[in-house]
Coordinates of C-alpha atoms and ligand atoms in Angstrom, one line a residue:
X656 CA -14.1 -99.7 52.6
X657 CA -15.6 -100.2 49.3
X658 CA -13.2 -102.0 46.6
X659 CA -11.6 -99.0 44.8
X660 CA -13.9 -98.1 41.2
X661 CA -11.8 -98.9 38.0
X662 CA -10.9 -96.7 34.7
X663 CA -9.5 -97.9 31.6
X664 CA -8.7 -95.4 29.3
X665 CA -7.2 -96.6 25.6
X666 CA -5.1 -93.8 24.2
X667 CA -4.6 -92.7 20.4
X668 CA -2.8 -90.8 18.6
X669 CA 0.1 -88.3 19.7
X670 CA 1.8 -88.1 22.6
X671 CA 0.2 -85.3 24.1
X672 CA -2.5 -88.0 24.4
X673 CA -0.3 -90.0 26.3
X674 CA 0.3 -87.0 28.8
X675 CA -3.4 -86.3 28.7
X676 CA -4.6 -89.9 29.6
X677 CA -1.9 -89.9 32.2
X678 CA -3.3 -86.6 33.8
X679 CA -7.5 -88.0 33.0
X680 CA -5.8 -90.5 34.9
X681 CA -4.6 -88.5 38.3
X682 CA -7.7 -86.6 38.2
X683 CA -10.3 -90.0 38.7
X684 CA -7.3 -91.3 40.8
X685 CA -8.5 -88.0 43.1
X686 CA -12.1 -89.5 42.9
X687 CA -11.3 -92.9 43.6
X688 CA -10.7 -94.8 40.8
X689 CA -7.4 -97.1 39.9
X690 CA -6.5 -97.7 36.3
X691 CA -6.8 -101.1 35.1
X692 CA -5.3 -102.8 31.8
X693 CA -8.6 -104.4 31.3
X694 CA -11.9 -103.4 29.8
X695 CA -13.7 -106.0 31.1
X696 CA -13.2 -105.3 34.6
X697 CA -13.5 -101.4 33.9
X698 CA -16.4 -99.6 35.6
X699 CA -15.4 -96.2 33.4
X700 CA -14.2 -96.3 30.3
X701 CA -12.3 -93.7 28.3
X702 CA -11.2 -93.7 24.9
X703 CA -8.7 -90.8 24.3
X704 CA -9.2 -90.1 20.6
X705 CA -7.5 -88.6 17.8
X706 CA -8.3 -86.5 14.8
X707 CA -5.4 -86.1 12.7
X708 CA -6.1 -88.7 9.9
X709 CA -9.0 -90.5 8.5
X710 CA -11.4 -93.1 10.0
X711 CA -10.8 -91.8 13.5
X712 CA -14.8 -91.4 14.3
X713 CA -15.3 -94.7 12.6
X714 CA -12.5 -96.4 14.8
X715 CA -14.3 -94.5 17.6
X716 CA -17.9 -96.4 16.8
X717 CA -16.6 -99.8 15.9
X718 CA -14.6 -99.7 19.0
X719 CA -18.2 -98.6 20.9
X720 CA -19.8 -101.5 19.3
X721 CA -17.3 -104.0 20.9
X722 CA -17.6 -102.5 24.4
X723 CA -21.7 -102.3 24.3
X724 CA -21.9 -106.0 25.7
X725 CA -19.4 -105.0 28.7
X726 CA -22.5 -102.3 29.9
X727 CA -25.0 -105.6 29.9
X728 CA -22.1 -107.5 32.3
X729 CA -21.5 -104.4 34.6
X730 CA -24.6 -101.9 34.6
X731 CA -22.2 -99.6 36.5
X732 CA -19.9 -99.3 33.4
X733 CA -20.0 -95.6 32.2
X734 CA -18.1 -94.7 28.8
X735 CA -16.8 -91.3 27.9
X736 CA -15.0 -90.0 24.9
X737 CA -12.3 -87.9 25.2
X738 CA -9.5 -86.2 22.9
X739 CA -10.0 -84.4 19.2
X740 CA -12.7 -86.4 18.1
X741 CA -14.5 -85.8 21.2
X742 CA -13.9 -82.3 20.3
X743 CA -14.4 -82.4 16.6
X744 CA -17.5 -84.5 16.3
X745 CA -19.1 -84.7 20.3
X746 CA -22.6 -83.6 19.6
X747 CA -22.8 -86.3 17.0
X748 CA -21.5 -89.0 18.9
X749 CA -23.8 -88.3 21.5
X750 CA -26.9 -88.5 19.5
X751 CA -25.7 -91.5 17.4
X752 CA -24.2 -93.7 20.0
X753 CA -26.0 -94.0 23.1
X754 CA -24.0 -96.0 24.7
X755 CA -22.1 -92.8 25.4
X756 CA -22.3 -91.4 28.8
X757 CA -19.6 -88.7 28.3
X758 CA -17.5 -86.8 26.3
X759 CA -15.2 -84.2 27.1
X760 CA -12.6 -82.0 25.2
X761 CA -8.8 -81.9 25.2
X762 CA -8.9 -78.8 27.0
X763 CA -11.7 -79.6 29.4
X764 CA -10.2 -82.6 31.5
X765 CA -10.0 -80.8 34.8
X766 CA -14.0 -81.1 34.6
X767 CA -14.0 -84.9 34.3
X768 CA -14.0 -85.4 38.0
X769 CA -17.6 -83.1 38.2
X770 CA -18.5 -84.6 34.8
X771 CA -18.4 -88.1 36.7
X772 CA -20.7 -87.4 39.6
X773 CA -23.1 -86.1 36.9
X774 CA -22.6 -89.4 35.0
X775 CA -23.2 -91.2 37.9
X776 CA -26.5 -89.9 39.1
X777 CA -27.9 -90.7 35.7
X778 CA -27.4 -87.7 32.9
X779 CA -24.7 -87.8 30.1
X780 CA -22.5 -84.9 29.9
X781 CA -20.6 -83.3 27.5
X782 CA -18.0 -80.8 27.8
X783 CA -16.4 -79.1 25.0
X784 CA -15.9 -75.3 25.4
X785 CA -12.5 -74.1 25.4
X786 CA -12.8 -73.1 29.1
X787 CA -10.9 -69.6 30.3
X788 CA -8.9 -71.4 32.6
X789 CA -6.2 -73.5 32.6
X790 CA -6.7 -77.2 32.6
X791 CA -3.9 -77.8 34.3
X792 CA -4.1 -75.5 37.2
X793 CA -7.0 -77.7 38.4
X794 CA -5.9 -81.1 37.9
X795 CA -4.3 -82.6 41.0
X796 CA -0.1 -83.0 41.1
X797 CA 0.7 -86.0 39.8
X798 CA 0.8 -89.0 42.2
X799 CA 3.8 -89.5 44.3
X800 CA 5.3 -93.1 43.6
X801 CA 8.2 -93.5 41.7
X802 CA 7.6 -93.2 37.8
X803 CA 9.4 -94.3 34.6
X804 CA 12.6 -92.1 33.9
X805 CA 11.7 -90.6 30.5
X806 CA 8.5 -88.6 31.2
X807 CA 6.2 -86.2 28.8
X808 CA 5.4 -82.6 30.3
X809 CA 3.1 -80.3 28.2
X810 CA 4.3 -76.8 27.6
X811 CA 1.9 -75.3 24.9
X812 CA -1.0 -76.7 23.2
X813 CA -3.1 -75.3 20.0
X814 CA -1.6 -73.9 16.8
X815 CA -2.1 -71.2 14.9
X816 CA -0.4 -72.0 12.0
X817 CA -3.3 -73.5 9.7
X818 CA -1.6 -75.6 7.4
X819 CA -4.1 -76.4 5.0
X820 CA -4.5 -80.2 5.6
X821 CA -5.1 -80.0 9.4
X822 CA -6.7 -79.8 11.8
X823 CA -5.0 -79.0 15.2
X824 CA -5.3 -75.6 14.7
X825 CA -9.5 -76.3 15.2
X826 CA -9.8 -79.2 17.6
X827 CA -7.1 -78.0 19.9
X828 CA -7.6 -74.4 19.2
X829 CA -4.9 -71.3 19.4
X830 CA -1.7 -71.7 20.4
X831 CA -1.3 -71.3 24.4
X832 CA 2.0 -71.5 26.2
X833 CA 1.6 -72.4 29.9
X834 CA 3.2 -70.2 32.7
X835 CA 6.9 -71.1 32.9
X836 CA 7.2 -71.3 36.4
X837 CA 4.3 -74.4 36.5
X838 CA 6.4 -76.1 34.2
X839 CA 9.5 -75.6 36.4
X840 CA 7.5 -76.9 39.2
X841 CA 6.2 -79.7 37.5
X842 CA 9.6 -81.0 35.9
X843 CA 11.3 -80.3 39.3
X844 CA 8.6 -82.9 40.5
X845 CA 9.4 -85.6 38.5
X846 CA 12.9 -85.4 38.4
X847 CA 12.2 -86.0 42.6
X848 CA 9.8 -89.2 41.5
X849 CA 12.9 -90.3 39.7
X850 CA 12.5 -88.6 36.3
X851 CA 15.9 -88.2 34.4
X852 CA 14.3 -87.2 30.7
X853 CA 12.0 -85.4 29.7
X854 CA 10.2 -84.6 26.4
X855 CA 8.5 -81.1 26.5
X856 CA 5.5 -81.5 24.0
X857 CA 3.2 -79.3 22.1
X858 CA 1.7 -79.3 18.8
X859 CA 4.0 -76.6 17.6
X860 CA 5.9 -76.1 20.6
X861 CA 8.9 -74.0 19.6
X862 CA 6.5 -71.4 19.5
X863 CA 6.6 -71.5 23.1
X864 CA 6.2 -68.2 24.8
X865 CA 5.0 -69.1 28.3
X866 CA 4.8 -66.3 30.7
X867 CA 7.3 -65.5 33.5
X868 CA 8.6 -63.1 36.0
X869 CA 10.1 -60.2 34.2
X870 CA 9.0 -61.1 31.1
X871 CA 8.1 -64.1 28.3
X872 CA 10.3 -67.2 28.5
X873 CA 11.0 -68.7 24.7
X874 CA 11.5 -72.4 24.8
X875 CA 15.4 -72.3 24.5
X876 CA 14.8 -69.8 27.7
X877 CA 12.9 -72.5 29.3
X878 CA 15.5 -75.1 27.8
X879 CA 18.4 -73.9 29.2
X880 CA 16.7 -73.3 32.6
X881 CA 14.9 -76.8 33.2
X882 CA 19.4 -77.9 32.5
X883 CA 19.8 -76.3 35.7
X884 CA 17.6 -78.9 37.5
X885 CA 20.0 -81.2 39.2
X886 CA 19.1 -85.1 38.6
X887 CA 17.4 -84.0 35.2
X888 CA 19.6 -85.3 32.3
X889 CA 18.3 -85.0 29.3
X890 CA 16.0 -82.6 27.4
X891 CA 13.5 -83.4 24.1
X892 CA 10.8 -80.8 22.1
X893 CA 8.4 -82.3 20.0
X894 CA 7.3 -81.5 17.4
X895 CA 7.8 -77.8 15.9
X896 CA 7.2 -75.6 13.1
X897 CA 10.5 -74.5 10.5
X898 CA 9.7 -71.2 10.9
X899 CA 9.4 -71.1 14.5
X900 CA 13.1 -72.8 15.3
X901 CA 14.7 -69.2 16.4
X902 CA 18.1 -68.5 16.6
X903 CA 18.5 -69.0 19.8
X904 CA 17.2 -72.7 19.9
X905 CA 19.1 -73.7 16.7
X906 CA 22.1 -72.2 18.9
X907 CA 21.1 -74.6 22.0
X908 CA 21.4 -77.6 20.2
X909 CA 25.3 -76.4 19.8
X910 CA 26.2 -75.5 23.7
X911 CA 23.2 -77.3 26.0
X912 CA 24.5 -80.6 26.8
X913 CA 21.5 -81.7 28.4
X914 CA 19.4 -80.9 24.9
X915 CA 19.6 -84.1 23.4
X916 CA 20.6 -84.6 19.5
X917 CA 17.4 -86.0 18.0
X918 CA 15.2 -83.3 16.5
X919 CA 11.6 -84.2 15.2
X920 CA 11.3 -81.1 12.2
X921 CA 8.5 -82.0 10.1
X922 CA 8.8 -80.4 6.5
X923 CA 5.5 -82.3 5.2
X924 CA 6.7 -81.9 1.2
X925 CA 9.7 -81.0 -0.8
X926 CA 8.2 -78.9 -3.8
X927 CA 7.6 -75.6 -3.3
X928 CA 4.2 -75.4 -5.1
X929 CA 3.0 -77.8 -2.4
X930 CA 4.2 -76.1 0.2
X931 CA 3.0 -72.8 -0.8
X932 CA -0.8 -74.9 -1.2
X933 CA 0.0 -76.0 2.3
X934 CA 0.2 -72.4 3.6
X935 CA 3.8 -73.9 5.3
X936 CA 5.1 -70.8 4.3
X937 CA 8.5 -71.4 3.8
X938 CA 10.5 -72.9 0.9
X939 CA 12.6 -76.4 0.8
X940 CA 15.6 -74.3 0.5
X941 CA 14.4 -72.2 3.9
X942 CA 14.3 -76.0 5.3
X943 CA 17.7 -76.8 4.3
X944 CA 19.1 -73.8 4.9
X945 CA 18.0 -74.4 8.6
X946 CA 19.0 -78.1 8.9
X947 CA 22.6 -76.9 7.8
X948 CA 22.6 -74.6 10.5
X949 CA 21.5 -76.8 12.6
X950 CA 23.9 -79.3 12.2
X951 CA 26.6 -76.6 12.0
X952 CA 25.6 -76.3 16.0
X953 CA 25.5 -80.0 16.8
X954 CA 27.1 -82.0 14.2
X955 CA 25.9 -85.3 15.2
X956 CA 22.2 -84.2 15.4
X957 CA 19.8 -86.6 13.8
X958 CA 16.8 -85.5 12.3
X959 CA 12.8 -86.8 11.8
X960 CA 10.1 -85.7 10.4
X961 CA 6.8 -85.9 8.8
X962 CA 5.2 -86.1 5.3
X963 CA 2.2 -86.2 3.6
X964 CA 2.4 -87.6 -0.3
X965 CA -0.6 -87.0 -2.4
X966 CA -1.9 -83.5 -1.6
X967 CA -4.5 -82.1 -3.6
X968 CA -2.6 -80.8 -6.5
X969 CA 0.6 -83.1 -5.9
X970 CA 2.3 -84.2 -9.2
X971 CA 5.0 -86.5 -10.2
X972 CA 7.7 -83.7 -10.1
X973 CA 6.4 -82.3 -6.7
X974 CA 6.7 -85.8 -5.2
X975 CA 10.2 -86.2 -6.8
X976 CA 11.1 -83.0 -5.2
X977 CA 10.3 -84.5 -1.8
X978 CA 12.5 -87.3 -2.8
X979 CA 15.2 -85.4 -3.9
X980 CA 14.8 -83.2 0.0
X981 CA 14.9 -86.3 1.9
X982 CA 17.6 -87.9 -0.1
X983 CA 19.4 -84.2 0.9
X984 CA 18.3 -84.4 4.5
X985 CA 19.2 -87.8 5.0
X986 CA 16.8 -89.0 8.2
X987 CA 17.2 -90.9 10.9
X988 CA 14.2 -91.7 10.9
X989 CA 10.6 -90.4 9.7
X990 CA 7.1 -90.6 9.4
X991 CA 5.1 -90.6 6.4
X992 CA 1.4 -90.2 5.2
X993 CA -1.1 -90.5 2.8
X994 CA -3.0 -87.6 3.0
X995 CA -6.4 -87.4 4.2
X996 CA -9.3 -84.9 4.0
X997 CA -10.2 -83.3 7.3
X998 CA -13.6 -82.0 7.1
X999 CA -13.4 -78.3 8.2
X1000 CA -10.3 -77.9 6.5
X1001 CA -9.0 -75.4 3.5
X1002 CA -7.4 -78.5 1.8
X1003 CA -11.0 -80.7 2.2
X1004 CA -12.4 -78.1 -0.4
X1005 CA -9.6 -79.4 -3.1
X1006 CA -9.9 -82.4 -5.5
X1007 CA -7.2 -84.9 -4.3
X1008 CA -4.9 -87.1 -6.6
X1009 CA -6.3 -90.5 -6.9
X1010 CA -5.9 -93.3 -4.9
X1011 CA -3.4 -95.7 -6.6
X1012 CA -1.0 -92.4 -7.3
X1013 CA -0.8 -91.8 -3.5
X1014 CA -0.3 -95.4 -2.5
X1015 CA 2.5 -95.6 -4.9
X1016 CA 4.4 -92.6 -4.0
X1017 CA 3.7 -93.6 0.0
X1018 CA 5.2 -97.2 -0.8
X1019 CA 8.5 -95.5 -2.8
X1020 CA 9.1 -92.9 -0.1
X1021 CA 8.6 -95.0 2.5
X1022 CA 11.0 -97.2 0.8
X1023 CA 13.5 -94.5 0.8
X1024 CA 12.9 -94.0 4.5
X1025 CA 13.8 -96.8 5.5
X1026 CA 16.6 -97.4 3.5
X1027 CA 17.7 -94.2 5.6
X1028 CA 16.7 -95.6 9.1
X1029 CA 18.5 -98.7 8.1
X1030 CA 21.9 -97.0 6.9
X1031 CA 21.5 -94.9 10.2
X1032 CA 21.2 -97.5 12.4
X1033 CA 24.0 -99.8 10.9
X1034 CA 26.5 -96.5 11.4
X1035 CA 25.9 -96.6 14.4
X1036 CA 27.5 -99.7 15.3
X1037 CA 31.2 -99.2 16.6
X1038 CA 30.3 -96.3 18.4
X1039 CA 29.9 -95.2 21.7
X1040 CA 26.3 -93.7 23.2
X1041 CA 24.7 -93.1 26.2
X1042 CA 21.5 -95.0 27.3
X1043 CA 19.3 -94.5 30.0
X1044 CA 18.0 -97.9 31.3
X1045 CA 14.0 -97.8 31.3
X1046 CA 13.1 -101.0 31.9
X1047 CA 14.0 -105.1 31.5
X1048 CA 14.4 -106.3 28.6
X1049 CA 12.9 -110.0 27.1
X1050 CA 15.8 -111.9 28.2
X1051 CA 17.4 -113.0 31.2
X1052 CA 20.0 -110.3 32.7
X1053 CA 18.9 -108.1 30.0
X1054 CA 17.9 -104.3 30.3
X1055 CA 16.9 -101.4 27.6
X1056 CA 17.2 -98.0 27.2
X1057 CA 17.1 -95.0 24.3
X1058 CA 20.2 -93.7 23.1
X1059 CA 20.7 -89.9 23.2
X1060 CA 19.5 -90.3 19.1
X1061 CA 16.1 -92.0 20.5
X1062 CA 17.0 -95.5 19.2
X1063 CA 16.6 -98.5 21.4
X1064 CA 19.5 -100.6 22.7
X1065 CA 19.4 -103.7 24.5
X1066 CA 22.2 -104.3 27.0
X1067 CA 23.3 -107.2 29.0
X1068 CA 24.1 -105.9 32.2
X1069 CA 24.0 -105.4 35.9
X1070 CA 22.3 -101.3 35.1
X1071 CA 19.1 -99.9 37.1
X1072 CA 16.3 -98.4 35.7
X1073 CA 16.8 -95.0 35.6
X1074 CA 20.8 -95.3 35.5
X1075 CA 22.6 -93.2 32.0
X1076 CA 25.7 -95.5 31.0
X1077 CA 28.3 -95.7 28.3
X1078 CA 27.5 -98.0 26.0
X1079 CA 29.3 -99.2 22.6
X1080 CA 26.9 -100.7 20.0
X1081 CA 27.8 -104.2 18.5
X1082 CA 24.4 -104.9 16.0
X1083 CA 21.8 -103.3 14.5
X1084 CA 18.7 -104.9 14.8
X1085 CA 15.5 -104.2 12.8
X1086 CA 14.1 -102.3 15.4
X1087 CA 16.9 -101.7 17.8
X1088 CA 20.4 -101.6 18.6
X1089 CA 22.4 -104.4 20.9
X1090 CA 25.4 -103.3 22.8
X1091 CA 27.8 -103.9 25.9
X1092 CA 28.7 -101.2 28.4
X1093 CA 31.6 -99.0 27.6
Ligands
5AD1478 N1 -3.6 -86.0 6.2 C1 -2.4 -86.7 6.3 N2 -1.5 -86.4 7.2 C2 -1.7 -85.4 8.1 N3 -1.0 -84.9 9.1 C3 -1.7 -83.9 9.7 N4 -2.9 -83.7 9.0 C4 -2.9 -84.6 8.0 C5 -3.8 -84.9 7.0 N5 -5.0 -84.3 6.9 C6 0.3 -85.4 9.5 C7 1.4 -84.3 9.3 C8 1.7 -83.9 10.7 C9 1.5 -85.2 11.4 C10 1.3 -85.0 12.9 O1 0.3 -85.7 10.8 O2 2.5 -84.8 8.6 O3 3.0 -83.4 10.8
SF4_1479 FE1 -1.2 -78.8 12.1 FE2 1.4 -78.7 12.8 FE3 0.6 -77.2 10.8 FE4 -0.1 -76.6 13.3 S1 2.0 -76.6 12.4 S2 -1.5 -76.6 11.6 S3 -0.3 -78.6 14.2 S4 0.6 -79.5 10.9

């Protein structure tokens, strides 16, 4: 039998690239191909792109121009862009980088396998189209031996919300919701491969609204149905839309145990001027107003989110006002962004603030955020969380897992991987939290 081909794929970006590479992955798995952690002995490479901010198509060439001299050690090498620049900028990087062979769209991965034979006999292919059918009704179940306990499952994908700034709502198209009954199948799957967690992602995914018998299943519906799955423990959404967090999901957070307390609600900006040039539409107060009740169901919840400083238009009082929100929200955590011009996009059109005002507000909220991920993570020491093992730790005897909040705690003890104990926090690291069990 001939030596088994081999793919290396290098992701970027979100996490639905993560779930993606993993599925690119299953599919060439189907064709023959093993995944290896090194380029060098890859005969297919793919690089699973990202749009979101700037310089992703010139990370995309320079990273071309360092694996150009692999194709002169193996002639079988083939190279194949994949994800939202693929999708964005595809014809282009076909015509100016020849070292190319394909490039396929988020939503056109079931293809790959037939893309690869074509590859193979000599053409280059490119696949783009936002096919009629569903991706992942044609790529194969996901391979049988045991996986890591905290998995990724894709429920919707696309946005139609437009924010002004970005540009899901174009590279990954309108929103669609997959059937819930796949996605019953599929967690029900994993939880059998050993899966105890599992994030449900989209790019605005409390819009969920996946078909199902009798009806349309929200994603508190679909919530409260994957908690019936015996073996499955705990449940994640990332990331969602304000104005899409329904009554019903705010009131899940309060009575599903298996809904963990850790929400990802992006608010971007904390003046409402911005957020009206954002096309968010909603207010900071609407925000607040919701994280109150939010916190009115599940007390303990802790919050993240994202924001972008220096939108066209931004002034000293709108970024104070997004001070003044996250100093009212108080986050456990958060991401934050200088805001970048996406060609295609309403915002693109708009003269920015300069360079040296956005860097400076980036650096003082930043600042702020950590000072809140800091505080967080100190208050948590004394107290008593669960953690689900995932894997050794660095020193002898040593294990870590995420708490229920997401942050990561080393434990000294006899656990599994896989295993949810009781653990009481004793330090806050930089990074991560150091406990003993309960
Ligand atoms: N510039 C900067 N940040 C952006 N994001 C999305 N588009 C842009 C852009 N053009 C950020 C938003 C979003 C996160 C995924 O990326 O904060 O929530
Ligand atoms: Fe982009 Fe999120 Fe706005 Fe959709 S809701 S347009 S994915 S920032």
């Amino acid at each position: 039998m001939a030596a088994p081909k081999k793919l290396f794929i290098k992701t970027y970006g979100c996490q639905m690239n993560v779930y993606d590479s993993e599925r690119m992955a299953e599919a060439m798995g189907a064709q023959g191909y093993v995944t290896t952690e090194k380029a060098e002995e890859a005969d297919m490479i793919l690089l699973n792109t990202c749009h979101i901010r700037e310089k992703a198509s010139e990370k995309v060439y320079s990273e071309l121009g360092r694996l150009k001299p692999l194709k002169a050690l193996n002639p079988d090498l083939k190279i194949g862009i994949a994800g939202c620049v693929a999708q964005a900028e595809g014809e282009e990087i076909m015509r100016r980088a020849p070292v190319v062979d394909l490039v396929v769209g988020p939503q056109s991965y079931h293809r790959l396998p037939a893309m690869e034979a074509r590859v193979r006999a000599g053409e280059r292919a490119l696949e783009t189209e936002f096919p009629a059918e569903d991706k992942f009704d044609h790529l194969p179940k996901r391979p049988l031996p045991n996986r890591a306990p905290a998995a990724f499952l894709t429920v919707q994908e696309g946005c139609d919300k437009f924010c002004a700034f970005c540009v899901v709502p174009y590279t990954r198209g309108a929103e669609v919701s997959r059937p819930a009954a796949r996605i019953m199948g599929e967690a029900r799957d994993l939880v059998e491969r050993g899966v105890r967690e599992i994030t449900l992602l989209g790019q605005n995914v409390n819009a969920y609204h996946g078909a199902a018998e009798g009806g349309t299943w929200s994603l508190a519906r679909l919530i409260r149905e994957l908690a019936e799955i015996d073996g499955l423990e705990r449940i994640r959404f990332t990331t969602s839309h304000p104005n899409d967090m329904d009554d019903e999901l705010v009131a899940a957070h309060g009575d599903c145990a298996k809904l963990m307390p850790y929400l990802h609600l992006p608010v971007q900006s904390g003046s409402d001027r911005i957020l009206k040039a954002m096309n968010r539409k909603h207010t900071a107060a609407d925000y607040l107003r919701l994280i109150e009740r939010l916190r009115a169901a599940r007390p303990d919840l802790m919050l993240s989110g994202d924001f972008i400083v220096g939108f066209p238009g931004e002034t000293d009082e709108d970024f104070e006002a997004t001070l003044d929100l996250v100093r009212a929200v108080g986050y456990g955590q958060a991401y934050s962004f200088k805001y970048s011009a996406r060609p295609g996009t309403p915002a693109a059109e708009r003269p920015g603030v300069s360079a040296e005002v956005a860097d400076d507000r980036l650096q003082r909220l930043q600042a702020l955020l950590l000072e809140q991920q800091r505080a967080t993570q100190a208050s948590m020491v004394g107290r008593e969380v669960s953690v689900l093992f995932e894997k050794p730790g660095r020193l002898p005897g040593q294990m870590v897992g995420k708490s229920e909040y997401l942050h990561a705690v080393h434990v000294t003890a006899d656990v599994a991987v896989g295993e949810i104990a009781r653990v009481r926090i004793i330090e806050s690291g930089p990074n991560s939290l150091a406990g003993a069990l309960a």
